[in-house]
mmCIF file of C-alpha atoms and ligand atoms in Angstrom:
data_model
loop_
_atom_site.group_PDB
_atom_site.id
_atom_site.type_symbol
_atom_site.label_atom_id
_atom_site.label_comp_id
_atom_site.label_asym_id
_atom_site.label_seq_id
_atom_site.Cartn_x
_atom_site.Cartn_y
_atom_site.Cartn_z
ATOM 1 C CA MET A 2 -12.440 -39.363 -22.275
ATOM 2 C CA ASN A 3 -8.984 -38.279 -23.467
ATOM 3 C CA ASN A 4 -7.044 -35.188 -21.798
ATOM 4 C CA LYS A 5 -7.824 -33.168 -24.845
ATOM 5 C CA THR A 6 -11.726 -33.152 -24.498
ATOM 6 C CA ASN A 7 -11.354 -32.532 -20.890
ATOM 7 C CA ASN A 8 -9.271 -29.550 -21.215
ATOM 8 C CA ILE A 9 -12.228 -27.093 -21.371
ATOM 9 C CA HIS A 10 -9.475 -23.899 -20.531
ATOM 10 C CA PRO A 11 -6.397 -25.243 -22.501
ATOM 11 C CA ILE A 12 -4.549 -21.861 -22.381
ATOM 12 C CA PHE A 13 -5.300 -21.486 -18.406
ATOM 13 C CA ASP A 14 -3.643 -24.604 -18.126
ATOM 14 C CA ARG A 15 -0.908 -23.955 -19.269
ATOM 15 C CA LEU A 16 -0.115 -20.812 -17.834
ATOM 16 C CA LEU A 17 1.135 -20.826 -14.145
ATOM 17 C CA GLN A 18 -1.396 -18.952 -11.937
ATOM 18 C CA ARG A 19 -1.502 -16.465 -9.157
ATOM 19 C CA GLU A 20 -2.750 -19.408 -6.908
ATOM 20 C CA ASP A 21 0.377 -21.598 -8.012
ATOM 21 C CA ARG A 22 2.977 -18.729 -6.935
ATOM 22 C CA GLU A 23 0.903 -17.915 -3.670
ATOM 23 C CA LYS A 24 1.095 -21.857 -2.968
ATOM 24 C CA ARG A 25 4.938 -21.514 -3.516
ATOM 25 C CA LEU A 26 5.274 -18.969 -1.374
ATOM 26 C CA GLY A 27 2.805 -20.267 1.096
ATOM 27 C CA GLN A 28 0.801 -17.003 1.591
ATOM 28 C CA LYS A 29 -2.156 -15.431 -0.043
ATOM 29 C CA SER A 30 -0.968 -12.039 -1.687
ATOM 30 C CA LYS A 31 -2.601 -8.963 -0.854
ATOM 31 C CA VAL A 32 -2.286 -5.753 -1.810
ATOM 32 C CA LEU A 33 -2.311 -3.516 1.507
ATOM 33 C CA TRP A 34 -2.810 0.417 1.029
ATOM 34 C CA LEU A 35 -1.229 2.752 3.860
ATOM 35 C CA THR A 36 -2.942 6.294 3.609
ATOM 36 C CA GLY A 37 -2.068 9.106 5.928
ATOM 37 C CA LEU A 38 -0.941 12.545 6.397
ATOM 38 C CA SER A 39 3.152 12.853 5.809
ATOM 39 C CA GLY A 40 4.929 12.137 9.138
ATOM 40 C CA SER A 41 1.821 9.838 10.062
ATOM 41 C CA GLY A 42 4.172 6.812 10.343
ATOM 42 C CA LYS A 43 3.329 5.064 6.476
ATOM 43 C CA SER A 44 7.202 4.528 5.487
ATOM 44 C CA THR A 45 8.280 3.130 9.273
ATOM 45 C CA ILE A 46 5.424 0.983 9.767
ATOM 46 C CA ALA A 47 5.848 -0.610 5.760
ATOM 47 C CA GLN A 48 9.216 -0.994 6.586
ATOM 48 C CA ALA A 49 8.723 -2.572 9.971
ATOM 49 C CA LEU A 50 5.897 -4.728 8.784
ATOM 50 C CA GLU A 51 8.082 -6.067 5.845
ATOM 51 C CA ARG A 52 10.546 -7.368 8.007
ATOM 52 C CA LYS A 53 8.458 -8.522 10.701
ATOM 53 C CA LEU A 54 6.463 -10.885 7.579
ATOM 54 C CA TYR A 55 9.989 -11.489 6.328
ATOM 55 C CA ASN A 56 10.904 -13.055 9.702
ATOM 56 C CA GLU A 57 7.392 -14.848 9.700
ATOM 57 C CA GLY A 58 8.097 -17.008 7.068
ATOM 58 C CA PHE A 59 6.085 -14.430 4.425
ATOM 59 C CA PHE A 60 7.226 -12.521 1.456
ATOM 60 C CA ALA A 61 6.545 -9.076 0.980
ATOM 61 C CA GLN A 62 7.617 -5.842 -0.766
ATOM 62 C CA VAL A 63 7.122 -2.210 0.284
ATOM 63 C CA LEU A 64 6.109 0.109 -2.498
ATOM 64 C CA ASP A 65 6.979 3.817 -1.491
ATOM 65 C CA GLY A 66 7.772 7.141 -2.930
ATOM 66 C CA ASP A 67 11.498 6.041 -2.576
ATOM 67 C CA ASN A 68 11.660 3.462 -5.161
ATOM 68 C CA ILE A 69 8.392 4.129 -7.111
ATOM 69 C CA ARG A 70 8.850 8.090 -7.466
ATOM 70 C CA ALA A 71 12.731 7.891 -7.635
ATOM 71 C CA GLY A 72 12.671 4.730 -10.608
ATOM 72 C CA ILE A 73 9.746 4.726 -12.908
ATOM 73 C CA ASN A 74 7.620 7.807 -11.895
ATOM 74 C CA ASN A 75 10.560 10.154 -12.102
ATOM 75 C CA ASN A 76 8.810 11.804 -14.895
ATOM 76 C CA LEU A 77 6.096 12.806 -12.968
ATOM 77 C CA GLY A 78 5.467 16.034 -10.860
ATOM 78 C CA PHE A 79 2.685 16.861 -8.656
ATOM 79 C CA SER A 80 0.380 18.013 -10.921
ATOM 80 C CA LEU A 81 -3.324 16.791 -10.628
ATOM 81 C CA GLU A 82 -2.774 14.827 -13.922
ATOM 82 C CA ASP A 83 0.851 13.440 -12.468
ATOM 83 C CA ARG A 84 -0.366 12.656 -9.361
ATOM 84 C CA ASN A 85 -2.876 10.537 -10.845
ATOM 85 C CA GLU A 86 -1.003 8.931 -13.183
ATOM 86 C CA ASN A 87 1.670 8.390 -10.376
ATOM 87 C CA ILE A 88 -1.148 6.181 -8.470
ATOM 88 C CA ARG A 89 -2.013 4.546 -11.826
ATOM 89 C CA ARG A 90 1.498 3.091 -12.441
ATOM 90 C CA ILE A 91 1.868 2.184 -8.562
ATOM 91 C CA SER A 92 -1.614 0.242 -8.743
ATOM 92 C CA GLU A 93 -0.814 -1.543 -11.482
ATOM 93 C CA ILE A 94 2.992 -2.792 -10.199
ATOM 94 C CA ALA A 95 1.038 -3.531 -7.381
ATOM 95 C CA LYS A 96 -1.098 -5.881 -8.973
ATOM 96 C CA LEU A 97 1.678 -7.416 -11.101
ATOM 97 C CA TYR A 98 3.009 -8.454 -7.663
ATOM 98 C CA LEU A 99 -0.125 -9.428 -6.577
ATOM 99 C CA ASN A 100 -0.857 -11.952 -9.372
ATOM 100 C CA SER A 101 3.218 -13.415 -8.656
ATOM 101 C CA GLY A 102 1.709 -13.946 -5.253
ATOM 102 C CA VAL A 103 3.647 -11.271 -3.441
ATOM 103 C CA ILE A 104 1.900 -9.011 -0.787
ATOM 104 C CA THR A 105 2.577 -5.570 -1.265
ATOM 105 C CA ILE A 106 2.869 -2.665 1.332
ATOM 106 C CA ASN A 107 2.055 0.605 -0.289
ATOM 107 C CA SER A 108 2.722 4.029 1.600
ATOM 108 C CA PHE A 109 1.744 6.606 0.134
ATOM 109 C CA VAL A 110 -0.314 9.689 1.198
ATOM 110 C CA SER A 111 -3.149 9.422 -1.341
ATOM 111 C CA PRO A 112 -5.017 12.155 -0.192
ATOM 112 C CA THR A 113 -8.476 11.908 -2.033
ATOM 113 C CA ILE A 114 -11.293 9.274 -1.312
ATOM 114 C CA GLU A 115 -10.881 9.592 -5.406
ATOM 115 C CA ILE A 116 -7.401 8.510 -5.974
ATOM 116 C CA ARG A 117 -7.992 5.923 -3.458
ATOM 117 C CA ASN A 118 -10.819 4.498 -4.875
ATOM 118 C CA TYR A 119 -8.901 4.303 -8.282
ATOM 119 C CA ALA A 120 -6.296 2.164 -6.768
ATOM 120 C CA LYS A 121 -8.640 0.102 -5.482
ATOM 121 C CA GLN A 122 -10.537 -0.151 -9.132
ATOM 122 C CA ILE A 123 -6.975 -1.145 -10.372
ATOM 123 C CA VAL A 124 -6.207 -3.509 -7.812
ATOM 124 C CA GLY A 125 -9.554 -5.021 -7.166
ATOM 125 C CA ALA A 126 -11.851 -4.266 -4.349
ATOM 126 C CA SER A 127 -11.224 -8.157 -2.886
ATOM 127 C CA ASP A 128 -7.585 -8.012 -2.917
ATOM 128 C CA PHE A 129 -7.264 -4.287 -1.204
ATOM 129 C CA ILE A 130 -6.821 -3.270 2.118
ATOM 130 C CA GLU A 131 -7.178 -0.044 3.100
ATOM 131 C CA VAL A 132 -5.252 0.817 6.169
ATOM 132 C CA PHE A 133 -5.440 4.290 7.396
ATOM 133 C CA ILE A 134 -2.777 5.796 9.377
ATOM 134 C CA ASN A 135 -4.743 7.714 11.588
ATOM 135 C CA THR A 136 -2.126 10.843 13.163
ATOM 136 C CA PRO A 137 -3.308 14.071 14.147
ATOM 137 C CA LEU A 138 -1.569 16.644 12.079
ATOM 138 C CA HIS A 139 -0.145 18.338 15.191
ATOM 139 C CA ILE A 140 1.535 15.341 15.875
ATOM 140 C CA CYS A 141 2.603 15.028 12.210
ATOM 141 C CA GLU A 142 3.894 18.310 12.242
ATOM 142 C CA GLN A 143 5.689 17.851 15.829
ATOM 143 C CA ARG A 144 7.683 14.943 14.480
ATOM 144 C CA ASP A 145 8.142 16.922 11.299
ATOM 145 C CA VAL A 146 10.879 14.039 10.156
ATOM 146 C CA LYS A 147 11.646 15.242 6.822
ATOM 147 C CA GLY A 148 11.251 19.185 7.636
ATOM 148 C CA LEU A 149 8.343 19.704 4.952
ATOM 149 C CA TYR A 150 5.421 21.057 7.746
ATOM 150 C CA LYS A 151 7.852 23.745 8.733
ATOM 151 C CA LYS A 152 8.993 24.418 4.605
ATOM 152 C CA ALA A 153 4.858 24.313 4.020
ATOM 153 C CA ARG A 154 4.214 26.663 7.014
ATOM 154 C CA ALA A 155 6.847 28.965 5.908
ATOM 155 C CA GLY A 156 5.180 28.879 2.334
ATOM 156 C CA GLU A 157 7.937 27.617 0.491
ATOM 157 C CA ILE A 158 6.017 24.385 -0.391
ATOM 158 C CA LYS A 159 3.017 24.874 -1.995
ATOM 159 C CA ASN A 160 -0.001 22.480 -2.032
ATOM 160 C CA PHE A 161 1.090 20.494 0.970
ATOM 161 C CA THR A 162 -1.364 17.877 2.285
ATOM 162 C CA GLY A 163 -2.620 18.733 5.486
ATOM 163 C CA ILE A 164 -1.673 22.875 5.257
ATOM 164 C CA ASP A 165 -2.738 24.336 1.949
ATOM 165 C CA SER A 166 -4.337 21.094 0.442
ATOM 166 C CA PRO A 167 -7.024 18.699 2.093
ATOM 167 C CA TYR A 168 -6.342 15.324 3.292
ATOM 168 C CA GLU A 169 -9.731 13.193 3.274
ATOM 169 C CA ALA A 170 -9.433 10.685 5.662
ATOM 170 C CA PRO A 171 -11.085 7.103 4.665
ATOM 171 C CA THR A 172 -14.734 6.871 5.962
ATOM 172 C CA LYS A 173 -14.188 2.857 5.881
ATOM 173 C CA PRO A 174 -10.957 1.516 5.940
ATOM 174 C CA ASP A 175 -10.142 -1.975 6.670
ATOM 175 C CA LEU A 176 -7.948 -0.767 9.140
ATOM 176 C CA GLU A 177 -7.297 2.270 11.226
ATOM 177 C CA VAL A 178 -3.749 2.525 13.312
ATOM 178 C CA LEU A 179 -3.964 5.212 16.242
ATOM 179 C CA THR A 180 -0.456 6.007 16.395
ATOM 180 C CA GLU A 181 -0.015 8.568 18.508
ATOM 181 C CA ASN A 182 0.236 6.704 21.615
ATOM 182 C CA GLN A 183 1.849 3.288 20.143
ATOM 183 C CA THR A 184 5.018 2.649 19.638
ATOM 184 C CA VAL A 185 6.082 1.664 16.074
ATOM 185 C CA GLN A 186 6.045 -2.351 16.938
ATOM 186 C CA GLU A 187 2.603 -1.786 18.328
ATOM 187 C CA SER A 188 1.169 -0.024 15.490
ATOM 188 C CA VAL A 189 2.693 -2.723 13.300
ATOM 189 C CA GLN A 190 1.398 -5.749 15.631
ATOM 190 C CA VAL A 191 -1.957 -4.487 15.034
ATOM 191 C CA ILE A 192 -1.713 -4.645 11.538
ATOM 192 C CA TYR A 193 -0.254 -8.161 11.405
ATOM 193 C CA ASP A 194 -2.903 -9.155 13.649
ATOM 194 C CA TYR A 195 -5.362 -7.987 11.239
ATOM 195 C CA LEU A 196 -3.296 -9.497 8.126
ATOM 196 C CA ILE A 197 -2.260 -13.121 9.250
ATOM 197 C CA ASN A 198 -5.930 -14.394 9.047
ATOM 198 C CA ILE A 199 -6.023 -13.315 5.355
ATOM 199 C CA ILE A 200 -2.549 -14.466 4.065
ATOM 200 C CA LYS A 201 -1.951 -17.713 5.731
ATOM 201 C CA ILE A 202 -3.026 -20.777 3.690
HETATM 202 P P1 ADP B 19 5.412 8.790 6.572
HETATM 203 O O1 ADP B 19 6.133 7.692 5.650
HETATM 204 O O2 ADP B 19 3.839 8.736 6.739
HETATM 205 O O3 ADP B 19 5.421 9.950 6.102
HETATM 206 P P2 ADP B 19 7.485 8.551 8.124
HETATM 207 O O4 ADP B 19 7.217 7.174 8.563
HETATM 208 O O5 ADP B 19 8.327 9.102 7.229
HETATM 209 O O6 ADP B 19 5.778 9.004 7.914
HETATM 210 O O7 ADP B 19 7.870 9.175 9.628
HETATM 211 C C1 ADP B 19 7.365 8.822 10.844
HETATM 212 C C2 ADP B 19 7.495 9.056 12.124
HETATM 213 O O8 ADP B 19 6.967 9.050 13.197
HETATM 214 C C3 ADP B 19 8.989 8.354 12.263
HETATM 215 O O9 ADP B 19 9.859 9.244 12.703
HETATM 216 C C4 ADP B 19 8.194 7.031 13.212
HETATM 217 O O10 ADP B 19 9.954 7.110 14.050
HETATM 218 C C5 ADP B 19 7.563 8.302 13.970
HETATM 219 N N1 ADP B 19 6.568 7.204 15.114
HETATM 220 C C6 ADP B 19 6.316 7.499 16.400
HETATM 221 N N2 ADP B 19 5.472 6.674 16.529
HETATM 222 C C7 ADP B 19 4.986 5.883 15.297
HETATM 223 C C8 ADP B 19 4.469 4.799 15.095
HETATM 224 N N3 ADP B 19 3.164 3.990 16.309
HETATM 225 N N4 ADP B 19 4.039 4.504 14.253
HETATM 226 C C9 ADP B 19 4.730 4.578 12.928
HETATM 227 N N5 ADP B 19 5.859 5.938 13.306
HETATM 228 C C10 ADP B 19 6.082 6.494 14.672
#
């Protein structure tokens, strides 16, 4: 048999596959989706986890409000329609990274079950890891990293998640991180320990 007749999928044979890229990077790619209230610790954990993965020889990229809302999504506001579009674009971007072999750590409040399902559907269920950064509201409010809770309580910000807009906790997250009595490093370690078996080749 010559090569031509052997070639059942000629196009796929020509194109580089996700698996090839994963092999080059020495990892399996996944989409980590960190959800939780504002101030729960998503960004802090995402950045520290990105650094830890890097130090351990993996290749990961944080996607968060800073690099997404400030750039590609800077034309979107906070209406329901824009929030959906925000998540749609983020999920599509995460999927591009996924197919290039890179692990993404997505840090977005993503307050409803519906919106997280939407993200999961775009990414693909088998590559989507939902991580619930579970920090009680009163702790987030105590931390008030960006002074947003104070403003929301004063009525200066409307529809703030946890105050006058609901947060629907995941019912079956792949992983739950209880940050209240943990250091950042401990929280990162919980995710790393879970992830390592999934991403190592
Ligand atoms: P989010 O991105 O969810 O809005 P941030 O990461 O911006 O939250 O803020 C979380 C705050 O909580 C930071 O000031 C961080 O130092 C603090 N913090 C205390 N303990 C933890 C922990 N175990 N994990 C993450 N953040 C923690």
